[in-house]
Short mmCIF file of C-alpha atoms in Angstrom, two decimals:
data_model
loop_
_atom_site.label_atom_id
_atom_site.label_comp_id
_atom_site.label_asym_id
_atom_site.label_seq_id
_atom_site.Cartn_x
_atom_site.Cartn_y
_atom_site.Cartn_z
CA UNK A 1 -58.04 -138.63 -27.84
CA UNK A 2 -55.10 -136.73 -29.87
CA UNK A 3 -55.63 -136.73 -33.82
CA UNK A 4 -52.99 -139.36 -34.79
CA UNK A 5 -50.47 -138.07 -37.15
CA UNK A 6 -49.53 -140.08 -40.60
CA UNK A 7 -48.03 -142.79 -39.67
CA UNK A 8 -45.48 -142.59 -42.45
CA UNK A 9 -44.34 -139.51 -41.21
CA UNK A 10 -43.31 -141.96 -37.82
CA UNK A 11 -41.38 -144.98 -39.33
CA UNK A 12 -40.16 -145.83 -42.66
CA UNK A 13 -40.12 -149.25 -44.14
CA UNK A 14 -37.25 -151.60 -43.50
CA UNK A 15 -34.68 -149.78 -45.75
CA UNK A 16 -31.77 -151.46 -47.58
CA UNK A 17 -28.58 -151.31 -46.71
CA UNK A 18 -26.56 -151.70 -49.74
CA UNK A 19 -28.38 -148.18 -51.84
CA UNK A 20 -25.95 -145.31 -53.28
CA UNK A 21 -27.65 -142.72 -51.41
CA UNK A 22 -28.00 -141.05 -47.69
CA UNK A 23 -31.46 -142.51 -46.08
CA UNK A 24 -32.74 -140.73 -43.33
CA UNK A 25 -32.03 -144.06 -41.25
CA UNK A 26 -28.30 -143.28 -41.51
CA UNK A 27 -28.68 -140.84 -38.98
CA UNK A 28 -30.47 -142.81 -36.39
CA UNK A 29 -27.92 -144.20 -34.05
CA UNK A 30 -29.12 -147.88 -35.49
CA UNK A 31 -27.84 -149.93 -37.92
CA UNK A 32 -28.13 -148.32 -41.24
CA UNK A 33 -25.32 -145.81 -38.47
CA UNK A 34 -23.63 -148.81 -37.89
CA UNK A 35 -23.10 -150.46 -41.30
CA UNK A 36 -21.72 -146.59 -42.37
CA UNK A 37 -19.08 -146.16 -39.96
CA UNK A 38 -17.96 -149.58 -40.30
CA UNK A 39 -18.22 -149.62 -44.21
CA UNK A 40 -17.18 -145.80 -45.20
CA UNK A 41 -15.63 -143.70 -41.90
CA UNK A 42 -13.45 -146.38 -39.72
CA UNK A 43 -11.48 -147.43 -42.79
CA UNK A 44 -10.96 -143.71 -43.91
CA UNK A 45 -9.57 -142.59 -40.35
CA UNK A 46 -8.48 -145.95 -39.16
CA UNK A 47 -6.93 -145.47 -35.91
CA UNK A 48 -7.32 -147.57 -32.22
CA UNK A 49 -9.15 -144.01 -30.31
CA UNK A 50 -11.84 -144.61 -33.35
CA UNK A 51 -12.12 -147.41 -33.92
CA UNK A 52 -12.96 -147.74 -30.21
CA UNK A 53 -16.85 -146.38 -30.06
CA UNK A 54 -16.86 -145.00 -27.37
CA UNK A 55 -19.18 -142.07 -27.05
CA UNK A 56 -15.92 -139.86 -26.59
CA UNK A 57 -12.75 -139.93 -27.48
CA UNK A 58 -10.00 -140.52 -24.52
CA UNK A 59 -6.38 -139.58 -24.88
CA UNK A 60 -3.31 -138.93 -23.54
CA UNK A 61 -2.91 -135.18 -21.81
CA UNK A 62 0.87 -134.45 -20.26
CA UNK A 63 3.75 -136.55 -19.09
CA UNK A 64 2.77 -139.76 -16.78
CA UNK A 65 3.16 -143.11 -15.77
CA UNK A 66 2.01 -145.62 -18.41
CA UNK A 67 -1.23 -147.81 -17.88
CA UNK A 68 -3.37 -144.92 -17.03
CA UNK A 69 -2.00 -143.86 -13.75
CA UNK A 70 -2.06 -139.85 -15.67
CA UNK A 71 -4.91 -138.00 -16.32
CA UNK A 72 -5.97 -138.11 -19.64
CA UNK A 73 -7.85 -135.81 -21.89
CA UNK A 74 -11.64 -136.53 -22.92
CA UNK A 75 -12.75 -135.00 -26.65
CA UNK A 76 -16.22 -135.47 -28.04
CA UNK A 77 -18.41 -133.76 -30.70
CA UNK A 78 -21.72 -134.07 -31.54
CA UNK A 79 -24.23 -132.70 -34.03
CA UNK A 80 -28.23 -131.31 -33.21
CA UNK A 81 -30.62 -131.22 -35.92
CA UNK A 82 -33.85 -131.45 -33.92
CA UNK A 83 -37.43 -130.45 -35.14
CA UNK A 84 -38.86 -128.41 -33.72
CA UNK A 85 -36.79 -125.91 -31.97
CA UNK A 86 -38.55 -125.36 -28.68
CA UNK A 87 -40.18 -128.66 -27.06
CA UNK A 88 -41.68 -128.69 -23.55
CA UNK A 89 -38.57 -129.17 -21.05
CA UNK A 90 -35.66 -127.85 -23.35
CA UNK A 91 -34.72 -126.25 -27.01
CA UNK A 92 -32.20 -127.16 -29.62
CA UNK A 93 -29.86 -124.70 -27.22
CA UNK A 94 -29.90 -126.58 -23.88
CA UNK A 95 -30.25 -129.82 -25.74
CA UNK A 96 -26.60 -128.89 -27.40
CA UNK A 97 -25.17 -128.32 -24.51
CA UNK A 98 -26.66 -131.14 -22.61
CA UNK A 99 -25.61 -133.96 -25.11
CA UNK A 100 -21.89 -133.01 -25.44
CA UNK A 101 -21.77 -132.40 -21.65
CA UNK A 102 -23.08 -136.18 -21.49
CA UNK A 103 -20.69 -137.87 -23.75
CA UNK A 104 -18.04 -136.60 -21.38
CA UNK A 105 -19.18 -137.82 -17.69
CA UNK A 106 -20.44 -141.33 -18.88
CA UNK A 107 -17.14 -141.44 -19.93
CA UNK A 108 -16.16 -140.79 -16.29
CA UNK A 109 -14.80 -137.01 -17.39
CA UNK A 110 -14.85 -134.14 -15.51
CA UNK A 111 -16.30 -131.74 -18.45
CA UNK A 112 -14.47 -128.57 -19.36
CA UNK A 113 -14.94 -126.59 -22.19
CA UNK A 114 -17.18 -126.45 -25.04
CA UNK A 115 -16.87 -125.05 -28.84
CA UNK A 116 -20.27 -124.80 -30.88
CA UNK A 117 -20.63 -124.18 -34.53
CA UNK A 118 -23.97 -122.31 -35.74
CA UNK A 119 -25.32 -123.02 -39.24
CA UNK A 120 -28.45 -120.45 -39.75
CA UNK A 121 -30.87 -120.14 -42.09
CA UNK A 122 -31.91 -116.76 -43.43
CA UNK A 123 -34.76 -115.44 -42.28
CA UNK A 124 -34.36 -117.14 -38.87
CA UNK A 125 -36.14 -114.32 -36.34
CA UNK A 126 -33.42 -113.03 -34.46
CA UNK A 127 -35.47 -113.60 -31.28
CA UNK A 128 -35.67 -117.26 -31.43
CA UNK A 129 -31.52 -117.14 -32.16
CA UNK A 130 -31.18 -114.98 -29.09
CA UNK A 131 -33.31 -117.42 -26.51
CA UNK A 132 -31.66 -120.45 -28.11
CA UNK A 133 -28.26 -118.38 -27.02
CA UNK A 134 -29.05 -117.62 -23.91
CA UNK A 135 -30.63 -121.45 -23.07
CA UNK A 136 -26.71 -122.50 -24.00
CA UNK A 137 -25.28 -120.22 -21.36
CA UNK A 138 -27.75 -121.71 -18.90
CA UNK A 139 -27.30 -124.84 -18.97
CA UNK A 140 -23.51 -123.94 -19.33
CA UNK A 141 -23.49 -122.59 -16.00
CA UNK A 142 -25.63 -125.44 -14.66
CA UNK A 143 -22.90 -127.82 -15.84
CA UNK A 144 -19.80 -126.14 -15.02
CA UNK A 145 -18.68 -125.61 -18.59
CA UNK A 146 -17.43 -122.48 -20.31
CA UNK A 147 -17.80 -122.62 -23.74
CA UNK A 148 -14.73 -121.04 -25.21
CA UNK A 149 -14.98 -121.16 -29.21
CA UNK A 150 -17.22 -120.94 -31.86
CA UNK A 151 -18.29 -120.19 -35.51
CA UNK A 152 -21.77 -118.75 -37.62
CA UNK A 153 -22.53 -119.65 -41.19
CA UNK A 154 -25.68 -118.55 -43.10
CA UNK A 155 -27.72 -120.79 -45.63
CA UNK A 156 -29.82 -120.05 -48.05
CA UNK A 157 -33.81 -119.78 -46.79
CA UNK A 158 -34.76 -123.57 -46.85
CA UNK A 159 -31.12 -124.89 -46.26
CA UNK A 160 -30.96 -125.28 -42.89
CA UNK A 161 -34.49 -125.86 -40.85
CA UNK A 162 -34.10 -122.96 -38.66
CA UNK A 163 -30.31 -123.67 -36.83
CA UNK A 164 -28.15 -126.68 -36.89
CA UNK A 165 -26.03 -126.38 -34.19
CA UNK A 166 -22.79 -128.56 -33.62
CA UNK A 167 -20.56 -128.46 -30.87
CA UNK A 168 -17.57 -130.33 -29.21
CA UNK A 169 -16.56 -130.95 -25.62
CA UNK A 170 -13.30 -131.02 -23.68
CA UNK A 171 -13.09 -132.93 -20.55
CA UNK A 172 -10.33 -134.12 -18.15
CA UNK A 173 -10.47 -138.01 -17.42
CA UNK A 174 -8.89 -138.32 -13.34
CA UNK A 175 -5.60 -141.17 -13.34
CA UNK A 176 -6.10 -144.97 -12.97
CA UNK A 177 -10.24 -144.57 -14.37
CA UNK A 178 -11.06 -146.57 -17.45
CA UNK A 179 -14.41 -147.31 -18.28
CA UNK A 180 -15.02 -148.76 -21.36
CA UNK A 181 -18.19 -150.49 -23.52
CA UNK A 182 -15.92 -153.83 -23.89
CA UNK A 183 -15.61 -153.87 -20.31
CA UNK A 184 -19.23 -155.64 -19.21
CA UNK A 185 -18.77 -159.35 -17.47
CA UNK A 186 -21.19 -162.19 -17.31
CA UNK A 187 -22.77 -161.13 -13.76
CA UNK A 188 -22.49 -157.70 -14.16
CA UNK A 189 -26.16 -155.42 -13.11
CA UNK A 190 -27.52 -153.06 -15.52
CA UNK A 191 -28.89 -150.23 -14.41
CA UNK A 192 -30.74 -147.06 -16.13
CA UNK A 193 -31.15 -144.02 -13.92
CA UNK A 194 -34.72 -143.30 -14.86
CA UNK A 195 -37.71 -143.49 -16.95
CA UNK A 196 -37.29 -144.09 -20.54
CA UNK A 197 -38.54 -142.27 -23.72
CA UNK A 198 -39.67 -139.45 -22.22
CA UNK A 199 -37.41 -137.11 -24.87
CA UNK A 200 -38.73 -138.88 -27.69
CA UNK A 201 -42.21 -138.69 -27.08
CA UNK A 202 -41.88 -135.06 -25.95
CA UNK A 203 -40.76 -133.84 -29.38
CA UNK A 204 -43.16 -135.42 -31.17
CA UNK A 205 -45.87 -134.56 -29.47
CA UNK A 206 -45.17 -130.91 -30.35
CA UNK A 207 -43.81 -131.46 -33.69
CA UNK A 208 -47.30 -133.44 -34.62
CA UNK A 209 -49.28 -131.23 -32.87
CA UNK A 210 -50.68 -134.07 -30.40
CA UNK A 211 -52.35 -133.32 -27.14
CA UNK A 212 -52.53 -135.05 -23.97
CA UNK A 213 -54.08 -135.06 -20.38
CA UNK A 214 -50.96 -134.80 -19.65
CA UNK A 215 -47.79 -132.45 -20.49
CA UNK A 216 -44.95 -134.45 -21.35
CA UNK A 217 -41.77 -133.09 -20.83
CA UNK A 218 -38.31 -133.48 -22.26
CA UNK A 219 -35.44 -135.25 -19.94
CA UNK A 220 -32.88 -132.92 -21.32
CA UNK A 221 -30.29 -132.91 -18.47
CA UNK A 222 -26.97 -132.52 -18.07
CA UNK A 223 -25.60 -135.72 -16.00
CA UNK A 224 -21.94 -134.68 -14.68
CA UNK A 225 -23.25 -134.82 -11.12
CA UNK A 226 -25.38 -138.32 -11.52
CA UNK A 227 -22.45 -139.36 -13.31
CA UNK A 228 -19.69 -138.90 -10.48
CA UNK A 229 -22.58 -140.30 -7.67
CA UNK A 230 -22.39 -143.63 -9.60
CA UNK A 231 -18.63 -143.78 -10.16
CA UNK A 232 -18.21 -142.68 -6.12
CA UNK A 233 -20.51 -145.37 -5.02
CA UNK A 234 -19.14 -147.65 -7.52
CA UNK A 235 -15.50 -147.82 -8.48
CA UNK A 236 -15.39 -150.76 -10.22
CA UNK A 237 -18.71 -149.26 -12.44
CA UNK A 238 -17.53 -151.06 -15.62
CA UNK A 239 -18.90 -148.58 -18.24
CA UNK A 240 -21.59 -145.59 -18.60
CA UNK A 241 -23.93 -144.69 -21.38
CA UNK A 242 -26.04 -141.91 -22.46
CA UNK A 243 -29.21 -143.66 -24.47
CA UNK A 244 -29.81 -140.73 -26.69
CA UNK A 245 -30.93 -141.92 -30.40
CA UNK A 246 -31.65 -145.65 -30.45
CA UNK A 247 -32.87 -145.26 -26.82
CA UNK A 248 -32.20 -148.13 -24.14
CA UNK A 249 -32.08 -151.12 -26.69
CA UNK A 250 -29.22 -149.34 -28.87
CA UNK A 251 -26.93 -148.46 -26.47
CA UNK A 252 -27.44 -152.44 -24.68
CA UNK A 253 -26.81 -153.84 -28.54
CA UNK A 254 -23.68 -151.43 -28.57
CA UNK A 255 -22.68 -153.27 -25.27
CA UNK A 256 -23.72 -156.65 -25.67
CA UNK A 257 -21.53 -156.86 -28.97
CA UNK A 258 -18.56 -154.78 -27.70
CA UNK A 259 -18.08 -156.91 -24.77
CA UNK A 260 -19.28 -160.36 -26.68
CA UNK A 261 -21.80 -160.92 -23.81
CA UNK A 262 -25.40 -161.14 -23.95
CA UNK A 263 -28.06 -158.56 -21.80
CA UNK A 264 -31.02 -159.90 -20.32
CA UNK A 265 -33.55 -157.09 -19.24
CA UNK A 266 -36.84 -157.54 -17.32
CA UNK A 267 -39.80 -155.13 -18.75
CA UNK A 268 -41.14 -155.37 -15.47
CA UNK A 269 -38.47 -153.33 -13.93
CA UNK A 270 -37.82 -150.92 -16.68
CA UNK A 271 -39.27 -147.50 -15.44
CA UNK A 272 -41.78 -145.57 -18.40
CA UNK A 273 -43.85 -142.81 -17.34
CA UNK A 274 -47.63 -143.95 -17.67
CA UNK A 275 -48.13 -140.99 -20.01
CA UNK A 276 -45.08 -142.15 -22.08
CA UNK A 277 -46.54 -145.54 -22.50
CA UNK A 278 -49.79 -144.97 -23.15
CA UNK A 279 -48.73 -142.33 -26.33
CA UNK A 280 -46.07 -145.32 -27.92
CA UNK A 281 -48.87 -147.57 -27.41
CA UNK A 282 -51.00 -145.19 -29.27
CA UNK A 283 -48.59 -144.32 -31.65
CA UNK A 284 -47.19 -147.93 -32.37
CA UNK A 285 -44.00 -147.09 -30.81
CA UNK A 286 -41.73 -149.05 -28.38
CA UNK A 287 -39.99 -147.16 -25.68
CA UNK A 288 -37.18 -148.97 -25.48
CA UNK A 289 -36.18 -147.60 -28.82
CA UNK A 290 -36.74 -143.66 -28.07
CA UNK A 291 -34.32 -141.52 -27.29
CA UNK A 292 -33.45 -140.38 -23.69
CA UNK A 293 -31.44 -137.26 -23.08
CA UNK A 294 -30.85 -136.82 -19.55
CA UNK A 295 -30.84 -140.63 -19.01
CA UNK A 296 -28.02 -142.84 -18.23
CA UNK A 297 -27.35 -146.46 -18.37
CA UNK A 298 -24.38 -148.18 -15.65
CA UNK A 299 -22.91 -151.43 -15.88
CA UNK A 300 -21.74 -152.44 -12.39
CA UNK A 301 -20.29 -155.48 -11.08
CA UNK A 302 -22.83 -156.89 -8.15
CA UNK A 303 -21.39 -156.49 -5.25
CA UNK A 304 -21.74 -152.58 -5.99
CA UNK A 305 -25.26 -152.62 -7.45
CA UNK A 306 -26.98 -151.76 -4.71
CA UNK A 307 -24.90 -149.15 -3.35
CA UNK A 308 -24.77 -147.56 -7.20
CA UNK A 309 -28.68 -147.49 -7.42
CA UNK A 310 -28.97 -145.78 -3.92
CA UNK A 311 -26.93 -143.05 -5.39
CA UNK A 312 -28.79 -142.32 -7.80
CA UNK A 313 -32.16 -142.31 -6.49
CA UNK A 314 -31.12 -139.82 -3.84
CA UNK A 315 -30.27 -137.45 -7.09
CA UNK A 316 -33.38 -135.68 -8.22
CA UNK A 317 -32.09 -136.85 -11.93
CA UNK A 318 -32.12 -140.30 -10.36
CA UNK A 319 -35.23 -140.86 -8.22
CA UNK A 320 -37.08 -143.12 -10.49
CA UNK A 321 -33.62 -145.34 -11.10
CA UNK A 322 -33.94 -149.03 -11.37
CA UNK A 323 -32.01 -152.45 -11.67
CA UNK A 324 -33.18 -153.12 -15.33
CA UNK A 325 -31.16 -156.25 -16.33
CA UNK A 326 -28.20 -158.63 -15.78
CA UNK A 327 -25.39 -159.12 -18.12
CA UNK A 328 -24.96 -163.26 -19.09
CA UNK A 329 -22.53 -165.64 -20.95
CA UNK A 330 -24.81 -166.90 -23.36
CA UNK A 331 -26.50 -165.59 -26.84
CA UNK A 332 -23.40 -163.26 -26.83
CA UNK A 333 -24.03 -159.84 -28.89
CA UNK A 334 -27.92 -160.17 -28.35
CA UNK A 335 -30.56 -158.75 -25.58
CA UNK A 336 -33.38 -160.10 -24.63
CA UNK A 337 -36.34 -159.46 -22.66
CA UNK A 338 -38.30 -161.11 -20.45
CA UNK A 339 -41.51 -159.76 -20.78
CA UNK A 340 -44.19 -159.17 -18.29
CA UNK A 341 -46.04 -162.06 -18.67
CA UNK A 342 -43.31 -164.27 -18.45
CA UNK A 343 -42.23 -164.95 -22.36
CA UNK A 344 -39.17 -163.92 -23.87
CA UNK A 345 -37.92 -161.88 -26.99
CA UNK A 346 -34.78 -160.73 -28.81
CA UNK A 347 -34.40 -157.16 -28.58
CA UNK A 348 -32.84 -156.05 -32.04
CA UNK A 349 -31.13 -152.80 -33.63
CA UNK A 350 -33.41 -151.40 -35.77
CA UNK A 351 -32.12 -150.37 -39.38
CA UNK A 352 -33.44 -147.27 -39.28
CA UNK A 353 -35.24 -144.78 -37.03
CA UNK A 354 -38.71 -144.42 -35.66
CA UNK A 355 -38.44 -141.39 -34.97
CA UNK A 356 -36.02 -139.11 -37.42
CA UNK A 357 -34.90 -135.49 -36.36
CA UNK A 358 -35.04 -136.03 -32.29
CA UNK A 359 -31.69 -134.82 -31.49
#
């Protein structure tokens, strides 16, 4: 059995809301992220494209017929501050690349071009900055992105953990496709293209120096292809997600209150690697709320269900994909799962994080 790490180092207590200072929570993709865009960014850059949630931005690209019938232009930008660097299955690098790439195809974009931004921190050996580099232009080429601008900055020693790295993503959106968070309908399947919480647990396994039987890997993936399989054998596929921080039950919340409709999941069906479950039972963590990133979640009306989840089980990406869930009429805004043996619970956003620094 691993040494168990300090469990404050894991979770904090349930913070409040209403402080004068930046909790680590704020950055978890929960609520305390929630109750900040809606309270400080949304009314600073109020506009529709914002205020709409999505995980990218989608907007108008050339002349065209109204409604859609153009192609439009995906833009998304994300942020990596993960500790450590290197984890088993990825780096900070690939993991860059990976989670802007995302953001585009569950949009249902064809991704383009990236920029990235480099903040380093003296002292950073200049070997771990070139392998970092050259993970990038891997999974760049695996992807079918070029990445085609960019910027360095140097911190003080202590200012910057090593490398933050952000980066944005360009992507073209193909006429007449709209997929959309506020699009789910009472009926709809939910559907998660493989196991959960595998990213999560993979981090902090190295980061608290755990050990296992087993080697557990990060998910890190880029998920154009798996993407356009679902959207092929489903074109009515309501909406796509990427469950990065938050995991599964943050991105169904997202859903469940953008479309007023409530989620009903079956643990039963949700696939978690026996390795995964056994360290967040060890650990005192739930899988449904670590982050995934080479995961995706599809809504899908149910006539296509079935033809979506054979797609993406003949992906390699997709083999272990399941039916997870159904979307209902009632307790609108909420999920809730029925558990294994047959009882039922709500399935909240937590306020904070349980497990900071993962992305």
């Amino acid at each position: 059995m691993p040494d168990l790490p300090d469990p404050s180092r894991l979770a904090c207590p349930l913070p409040r809301t209403d402080g004068d200072r930046i909790l680590l929570g704020h950055g978890s993709g929960g609520r305390l992220t929630a109750d900040l865009i809606d309270r400080l960014f949304l009314p600073a850059f109020r506009n529709d494209t914002l205020a709409a949630l999505e995980d990218q931005a989608v907007l108008p690209w050339g002349e065209g017929a109204p409604g859609g019938a153009a192609p439009r232009l995906a833009f998304t930008t994300d942020a990596f501050v993960v500790r450590p660097l290197f984890f088993p299955g990825g780096d900070i690098g690939s993991l860059a690349v990976h989670g802007t790439v995302n953001d585009l195809a569950v949009g249902g974009a064809v991704p383009l071009y990236l920029s990235a931004a480099f903040v380093l921190e003296e002292g950073l050996p200049m070997a771990d900055l070139e392998r970092i580099v050259a993970s990038m232009g891997q999974a760049c080429d695996r992807a079918g992105v070029a990445l085609v601008a960019g910027d360095t900055k140097v911190v003080d020693r202590g200012g910057a953990d090593g490398v933050f790295i952000t980066t944005s993503g360009v992507g073209r959106v193909p006429a007449g496709r709209a997929l959309s968070i506020r699009n789910a309908r009472p009926g709809d399947r939910v559907l998660v293209s493989g196991t959960i919480g595998d990213h999560g647990v993979a981090v902090l396994s190295v980061r608290e120096g755990l050990e296992f039987d087993t080697v557990l890997e990060s998910d890190s993936a880029p998920l154009h292809d798996l993407a356009r399989a679902v959207l092929h054998a489903g074109p009515s596929t309501r909406c796509m997600r990427d469950p990065t921080r938050g995991g599964l039950s943050a991105a169904l919340n997202e859903l469940a209150a953008a479309s007023e409709v409530g989620v009903r999941i079956e643990e039963a069906a949700i696939p978690v690697r026996p390795e995964v479950a056994a360290a967040c039972e060890l650990l005192g963590l739930d899988p449904l709320y670590v982050a995934n990133e080479g995961k995706l979640i599809a809504v899908v009306p149910p006539a296509e269900a079935d033809a979506v989840l054979a797609a993406l089980r003949a992906d390699p990406l997709g083999r272990d994909a399941a039916v997870v869930g159904e979307v209902v009429a009632a307790d609108p805004g909420r999920v809730v799962l029925r558990s294994v043996v047959g009882g039922e619970r709500v399935v909240p956003t937590l306020a904070g994080e349980q497990l900071p620094r993962i992305c």
